PDB file of C-alpha atoms in Angstrom:
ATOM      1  CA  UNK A   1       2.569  -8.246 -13.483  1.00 93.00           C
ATOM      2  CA  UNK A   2       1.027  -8.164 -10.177  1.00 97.00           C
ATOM      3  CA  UNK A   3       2.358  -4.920  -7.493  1.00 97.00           C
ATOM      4  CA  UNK A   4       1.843  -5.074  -3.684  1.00 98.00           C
ATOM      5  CA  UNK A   5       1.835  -1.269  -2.863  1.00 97.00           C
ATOM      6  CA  UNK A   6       1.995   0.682  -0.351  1.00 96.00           C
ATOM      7  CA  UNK A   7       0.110   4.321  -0.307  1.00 96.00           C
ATOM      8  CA  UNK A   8      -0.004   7.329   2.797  1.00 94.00           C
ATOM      9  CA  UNK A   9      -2.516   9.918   3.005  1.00 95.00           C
ATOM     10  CA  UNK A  10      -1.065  13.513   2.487  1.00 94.00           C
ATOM     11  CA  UNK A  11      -4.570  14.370   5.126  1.00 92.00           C
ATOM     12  CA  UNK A  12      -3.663  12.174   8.190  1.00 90.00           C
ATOM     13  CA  UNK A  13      -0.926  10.062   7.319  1.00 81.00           C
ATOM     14  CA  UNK A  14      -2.246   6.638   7.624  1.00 90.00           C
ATOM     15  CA  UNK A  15      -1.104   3.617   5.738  1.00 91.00           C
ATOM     16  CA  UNK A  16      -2.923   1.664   3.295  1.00 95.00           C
ATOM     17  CA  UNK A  17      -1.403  -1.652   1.671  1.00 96.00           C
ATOM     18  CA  UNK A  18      -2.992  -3.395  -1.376  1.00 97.00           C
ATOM     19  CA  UNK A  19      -2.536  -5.535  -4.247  1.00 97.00           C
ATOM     20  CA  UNK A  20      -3.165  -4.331  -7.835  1.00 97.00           C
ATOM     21  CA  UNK A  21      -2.795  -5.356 -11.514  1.00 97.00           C
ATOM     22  CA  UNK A  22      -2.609  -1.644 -12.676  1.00 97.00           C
ATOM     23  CA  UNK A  23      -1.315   0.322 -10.217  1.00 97.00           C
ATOM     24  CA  UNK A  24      -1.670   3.604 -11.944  1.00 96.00           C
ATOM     25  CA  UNK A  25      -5.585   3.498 -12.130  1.00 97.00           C
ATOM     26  CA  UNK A  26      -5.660   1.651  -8.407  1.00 97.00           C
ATOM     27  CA  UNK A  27      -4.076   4.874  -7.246  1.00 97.00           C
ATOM     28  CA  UNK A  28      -6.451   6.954  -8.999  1.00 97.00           C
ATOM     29  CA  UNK A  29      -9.109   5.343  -7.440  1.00 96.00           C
ATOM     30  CA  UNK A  30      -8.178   6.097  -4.354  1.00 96.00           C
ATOM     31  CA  UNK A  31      -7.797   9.923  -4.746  1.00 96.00           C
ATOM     32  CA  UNK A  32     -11.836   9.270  -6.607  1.00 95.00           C
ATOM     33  CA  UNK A  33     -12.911   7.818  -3.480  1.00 93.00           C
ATOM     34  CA  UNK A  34     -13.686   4.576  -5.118  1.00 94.00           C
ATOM     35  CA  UNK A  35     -12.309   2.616  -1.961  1.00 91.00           C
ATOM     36  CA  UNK A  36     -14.579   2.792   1.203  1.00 91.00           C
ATOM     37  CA  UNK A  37     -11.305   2.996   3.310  1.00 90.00           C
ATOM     38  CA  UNK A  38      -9.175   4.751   1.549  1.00 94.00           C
ATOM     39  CA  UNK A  39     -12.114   7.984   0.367  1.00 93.00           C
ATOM     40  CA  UNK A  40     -12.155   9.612   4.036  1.00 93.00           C
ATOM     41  CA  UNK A  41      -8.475  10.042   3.885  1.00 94.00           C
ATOM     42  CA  UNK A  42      -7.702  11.674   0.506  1.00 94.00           C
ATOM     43  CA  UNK A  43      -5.727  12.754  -1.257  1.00 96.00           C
ATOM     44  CA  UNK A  44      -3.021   9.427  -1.551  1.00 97.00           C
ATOM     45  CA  UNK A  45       0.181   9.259  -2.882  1.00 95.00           C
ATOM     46  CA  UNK A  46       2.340   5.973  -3.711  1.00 96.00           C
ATOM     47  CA  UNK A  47       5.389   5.378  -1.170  1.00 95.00           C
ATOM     48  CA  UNK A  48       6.529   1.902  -1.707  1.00 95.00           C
ATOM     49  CA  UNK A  49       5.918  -0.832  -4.438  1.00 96.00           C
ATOM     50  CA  UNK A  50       7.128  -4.143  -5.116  1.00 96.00           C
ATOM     51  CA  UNK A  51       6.331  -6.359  -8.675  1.00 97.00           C
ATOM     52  CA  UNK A  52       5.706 -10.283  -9.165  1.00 97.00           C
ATOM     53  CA  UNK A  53       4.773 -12.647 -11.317  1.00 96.00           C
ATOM     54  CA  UNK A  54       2.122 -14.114  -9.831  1.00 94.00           C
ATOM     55  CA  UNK A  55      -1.070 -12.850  -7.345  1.00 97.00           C
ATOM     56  CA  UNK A  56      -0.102 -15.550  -5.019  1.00 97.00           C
ATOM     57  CA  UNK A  57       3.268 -14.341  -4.309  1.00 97.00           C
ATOM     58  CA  UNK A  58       1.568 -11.112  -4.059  1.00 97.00           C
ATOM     59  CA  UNK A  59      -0.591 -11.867  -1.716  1.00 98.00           C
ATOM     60  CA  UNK A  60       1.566 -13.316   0.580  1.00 97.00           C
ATOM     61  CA  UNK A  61       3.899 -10.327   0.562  1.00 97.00           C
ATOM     62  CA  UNK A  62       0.761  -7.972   0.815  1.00 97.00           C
ATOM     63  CA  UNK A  63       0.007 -10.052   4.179  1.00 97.00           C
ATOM     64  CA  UNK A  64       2.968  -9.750   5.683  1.00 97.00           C
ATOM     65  CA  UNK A  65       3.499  -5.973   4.550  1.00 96.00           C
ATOM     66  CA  UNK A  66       0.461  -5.767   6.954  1.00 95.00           C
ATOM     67  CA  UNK A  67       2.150  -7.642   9.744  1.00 96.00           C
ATOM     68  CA  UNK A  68       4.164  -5.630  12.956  1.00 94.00           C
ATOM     69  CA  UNK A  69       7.476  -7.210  11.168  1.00 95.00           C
ATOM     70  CA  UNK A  70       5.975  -6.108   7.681  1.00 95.00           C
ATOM     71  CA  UNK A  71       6.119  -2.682   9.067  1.00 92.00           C
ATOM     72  CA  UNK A  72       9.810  -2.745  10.381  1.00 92.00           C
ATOM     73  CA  UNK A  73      10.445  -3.349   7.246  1.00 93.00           C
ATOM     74  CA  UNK A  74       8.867  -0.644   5.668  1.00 91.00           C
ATOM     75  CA  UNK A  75      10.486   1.708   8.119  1.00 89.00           C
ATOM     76  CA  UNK A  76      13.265   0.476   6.859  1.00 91.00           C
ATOM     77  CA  UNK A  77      13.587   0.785   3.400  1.00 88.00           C
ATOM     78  CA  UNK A  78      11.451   4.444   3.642  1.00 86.00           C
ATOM     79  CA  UNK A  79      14.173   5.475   6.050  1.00 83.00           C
ATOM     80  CA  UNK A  80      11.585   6.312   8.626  1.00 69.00           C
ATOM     81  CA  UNK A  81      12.388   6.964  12.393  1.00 57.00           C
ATOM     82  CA  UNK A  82      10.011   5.862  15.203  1.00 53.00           C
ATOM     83  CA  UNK A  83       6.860   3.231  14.438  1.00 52.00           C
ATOM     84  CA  UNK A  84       4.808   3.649  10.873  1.00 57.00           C
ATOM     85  CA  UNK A  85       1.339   4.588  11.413  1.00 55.00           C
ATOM     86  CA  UNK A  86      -1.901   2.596  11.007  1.00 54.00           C
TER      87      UNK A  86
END
């Protein structure tokens, strides 16, 4: 199983969007600053997650997750007011 997730920094409350087989050690990876975009903004927690079967359909979701409508989106289903930030 193949999750598109979506994390936000608890530090400065940026967005960061990825693709994992194993979400629970992705996610700890983060917080390790094993990811050179994701370590300046520690600590991370998980806000929104979707599964499939396959990393194609993955990645296509992860790429529009990225996308001005992608965020909408998220806005949406988080139930957040005003734009998502980077």
């Amino acid at each position: 199983m193949i999750e598109v997730y979506v994390i936000e920094s608890l530090s400065s409350e940026k967005l960061y969007t990825g693709i994992t087989n194993n979400l629970s050690r992705r996610l700890k990876e983060h917080n390790q600053g094993k990811s050179r975009f994701t370590k300046a903004y520690t600590p991370w927690k998980l806000i929104y997650s979707e599964q499939y079967e396959d990393y194609g359909q993955a990645r296509i979701r992860e790429k529009y997750l990225k996308t001005a409508a992608g965020k909408k989106f998220l806005q949406k289903q988080l139930g957040k007011t005003g734009s998502l930030p980077d």
